[in-house]
Tab-separated table of C-alpha atoms and ligand atoms in Angstrom:
chain	number	residue	atom	x	y	z
A	68	MET	CA	37.361	288.301	84.162
A	69	GLN	CA	35.969	285.711	86.536
A	70	TYR	CA	35.376	282.135	85.382
A	71	SER	CA	33.425	279.541	87.331
A	72	GLU	CA	35.165	276.461	88.691
A	73	LYS	CA	33.257	274.341	86.188
A	74	VAL	CA	34.499	276.425	83.258
A	75	MET	CA	38.063	276.096	84.522
A	76	ASP	CA	37.616	272.345	85.063
A	77	HIS	CA	36.286	271.754	81.532
A	78	PHE	CA	38.972	274.008	80.090
A	79	MET	CA	41.816	272.275	81.956
A	80	HIS	CA	40.363	268.753	81.625
A	81	PRO	CA	38.113	268.795	78.567
A	82	ARG	CA	35.896	265.738	78.068
A	83	ASN	CA	35.436	264.057	74.700
A	84	VAL	CA	38.422	265.585	72.932
A	85	GLY	CA	39.311	263.793	69.736
A	86	GLU	CA	37.809	262.404	66.581
A	87	ILE	CA	35.385	259.623	65.745
A	88	THR	CA	36.557	257.735	62.708
A	89	ASP	CA	33.539	256.804	60.591
A	90	ALA	CA	31.397	259.346	62.441
A	91	SER	CA	27.741	259.451	61.406
A	92	ALA	CA	28.091	263.204	60.958
A	93	THR	CA	30.468	266.053	61.615
A	94	GLY	CA	29.930	269.763	61.959
A	95	THR	CA	32.573	272.439	61.610
A	96	VAL	CA	31.933	276.053	62.478
A	97	GLY	CA	34.150	279.058	62.864
A	98	ASN	CA	33.922	282.546	64.109
A	99	PRO	CA	35.451	284.888	61.552
A	100	LYS	CA	36.075	287.612	64.102
A	101	CYS	CA	38.119	285.705	66.683
A	102	GLY	CA	39.248	282.992	64.260
A	103	ASP	CA	38.220	280.147	66.555
A	104	ILE	CA	37.197	276.871	64.932
A	105	MET	CA	35.249	273.967	66.351
A	106	LYS	CA	34.546	270.532	64.903
A	107	VAL	CA	32.049	268.118	66.427
A	108	TYR	CA	31.817	264.407	65.570
A	109	LEU	CA	28.660	262.425	66.268
A	110	GLN	CA	28.069	258.698	66.289
A	111	ILE	CA	24.347	258.125	65.869
A	112	GLU	CA	22.508	254.822	66.151
A	113	ASN	CA	18.721	254.388	66.162
A	114	ASP	CA	18.205	258.140	66.554
A	115	MET	CA	20.426	258.168	69.637
A	116	ILE	CA	23.745	259.935	70.010
A	117	VAL	CA	25.911	257.126	71.257
A	118	ASP	CA	29.141	259.099	71.138
A	119	ALA	CA	30.279	262.682	70.622
A	120	LYS	CA	33.753	264.124	70.331
A	121	PHE	CA	35.210	267.473	69.410
A	122	LYS	CA	38.304	269.313	68.369
A	123	THR	CA	38.425	272.999	69.138
A	124	PHE	CA	41.048	275.427	68.053
A	125	GLY	CA	39.999	278.315	70.177
A	126	CYS	CA	39.737	280.152	73.438
A	127	GLY	CA	39.238	278.602	76.857
A	128	SER	CA	35.500	279.234	76.846
A	129	ALA	CA	35.175	277.594	73.438
A	130	ILE	CA	36.981	274.511	74.756
A	131	ALA	CA	34.930	274.414	77.985
A	132	THR	CA	31.626	274.825	76.138
A	133	SER	CA	32.419	272.192	73.525
A	134	SER	CA	33.404	269.820	76.333
A	135	MET	CA	30.145	270.478	78.175
A	136	ALA	CA	27.993	270.424	75.016
A	137	THR	CA	29.305	267.002	73.999
A	138	GLU	CA	28.731	265.721	77.547
A	139	MET	CA	25.147	267.005	77.443
A	140	ILE	CA	24.198	265.268	74.193
A	141	LYS	CA	25.909	261.913	74.705
A	142	GLY	CA	23.357	259.182	75.288
A	143	LYS	CA	20.520	261.503	74.271
A	144	SER	CA	18.012	261.289	71.445
A	145	LEU	CA	18.320	263.439	68.342
A	146	ASP	CA	15.328	265.483	69.520
A	147	GLU	CA	16.992	266.190	72.854
A	148	ALA	CA	20.227	267.173	71.119
A	149	LEU	CA	18.286	269.471	68.796
A	150	SER	CA	16.877	271.395	71.728
A	151	LEU	CA	20.309	272.036	73.233
A	152	THR	CA	20.909	275.767	73.489
A	153	ASN	CA	24.041	277.714	74.164
A	154	LYS	CA	22.312	279.188	77.205
A	155	ALA	CA	21.790	275.716	78.648
A	156	VAL	CA	25.451	274.898	78.033
A	157	ALA	CA	26.561	278.121	79.716
A	158	GLU	CA	24.224	277.463	82.655
A	159	ALA	CA	25.588	273.939	83.048
A	160	LEU	CA	29.000	275.570	83.411
A	161	ASP	CA	27.633	277.903	86.106
A	162	GLY	CA	27.681	280.788	83.686
A	163	LEU	CA	30.067	282.589	81.384
A	164	PRO	CA	31.069	286.238	81.381
A	165	PRO	CA	28.730	288.083	78.966
A	166	ILE	CA	31.561	288.860	76.581
A	167	LYS	CA	32.189	285.112	76.300
A	168	MET	CA	28.636	283.990	75.523
A	169	HIS	CA	29.440	283.923	71.815
A	170	CYS	CA	31.881	281.086	72.514
A	171	SER	CA	29.005	278.947	73.786
A	172	LEU	CA	27.046	279.825	70.664
A	173	LEU	CA	29.850	278.300	68.626
A	174	ALA	CA	29.395	275.034	70.575
A	175	GLU	CA	25.655	274.980	69.888
A	176	GLN	CA	26.276	275.753	66.242
A	177	ALA	CA	28.850	272.954	65.903
A	178	VAL	CA	26.370	270.402	67.287
A	179	LYS	CA	23.614	271.750	65.025
A	180	ALA	CA	25.900	271.724	61.993
A	181	ALA	CA	26.622	268.031	62.596
A	182	LEU	CA	22.917	267.242	63.038
A	183	LYS	CA	22.152	269.184	59.854
A	184	GLU	CA	24.649	267.100	57.927
A	185	TYR	CA	23.109	263.964	59.402
A	186	TYR	CA	19.598	264.879	58.254
A	187	GLU	CA	20.694	266.182	54.868
A	188	GLU	CA	22.454	262.959	54.041
A	189	ARG	CA	19.249	261.104	54.903
A	190	GLY	CA	16.671	262.901	52.807
A	191	GLY	CA	16.699	266.386	54.308
A	192	ILE	CA	15.778	268.173	57.503
A	193	PRO	CA	12.202	267.316	58.575
A	194	GLU	CA	9.949	270.383	58.347
A	195	ASP	CA	9.162	270.435	62.060
A	196	LYS	CA	12.862	270.441	62.939
A	197	LYS	CA	13.994	273.280	60.686
A	198	LYS	CA	13.556	275.904	63.373
A	199	TYR	CA	16.354	274.364	65.415
A	200	PHE	CA	18.820	275.260	62.694
A	201	ASP	CA	18.115	279.002	62.557
A	202	VAL	CA	20.989	279.393	65.010
A	203	LEU	CA	23.403	278.521	62.228
A	204	ASP	CA	22.634	281.888	60.608
A	205	GLU	CA	23.284	283.892	63.751
A	206	ASP	CA	26.225	286.172	64.114
A	207	GLU	CA	28.431	284.524	66.711
A	208	HIS	CA	29.563	287.816	68.095
A	209	SER	CA	26.159	289.141	69.053
A	210	VAL	CA	25.996	288.773	72.826
B	512	FES	FE1	36.126	283.123	69.884
B	512	FES	FE2	35.823	282.321	72.367
B	512	FES	S1	36.855	284.086	71.665
B	512	FES	S2	35.073	281.390	70.558
């Protein structure tokens, strides 16, 4: 299996590993088939993601995609973070082998799970944003 240099770089030197104490929201997702688990921490101020960290107990692609996903949402608005897709994360890494696309889905789901918690603790998910959370119902292993 061939991995891009960017995947290897983010796997060997992952960005944003760790926890945020007093995070505004966290999202934990797991894939029951491979057993991998990902937790994303978000610090949100004035509808901006000022910091993002993650802890991933999983495969190399799961680590690389959570590293890239947190890089892509840091400093962005909630709306921009909501529109993050696993495809965009995989493309930013110069691609993933097809059999590993589900790992990038886990990264998108972890970010969405954190954003969901954020909205739910503040009166619920706005109607026009609900569609962004459909991904949380997807089977991670469909590629
Ligand atoms: Fe499960 Fe990569 S093999 S997330």
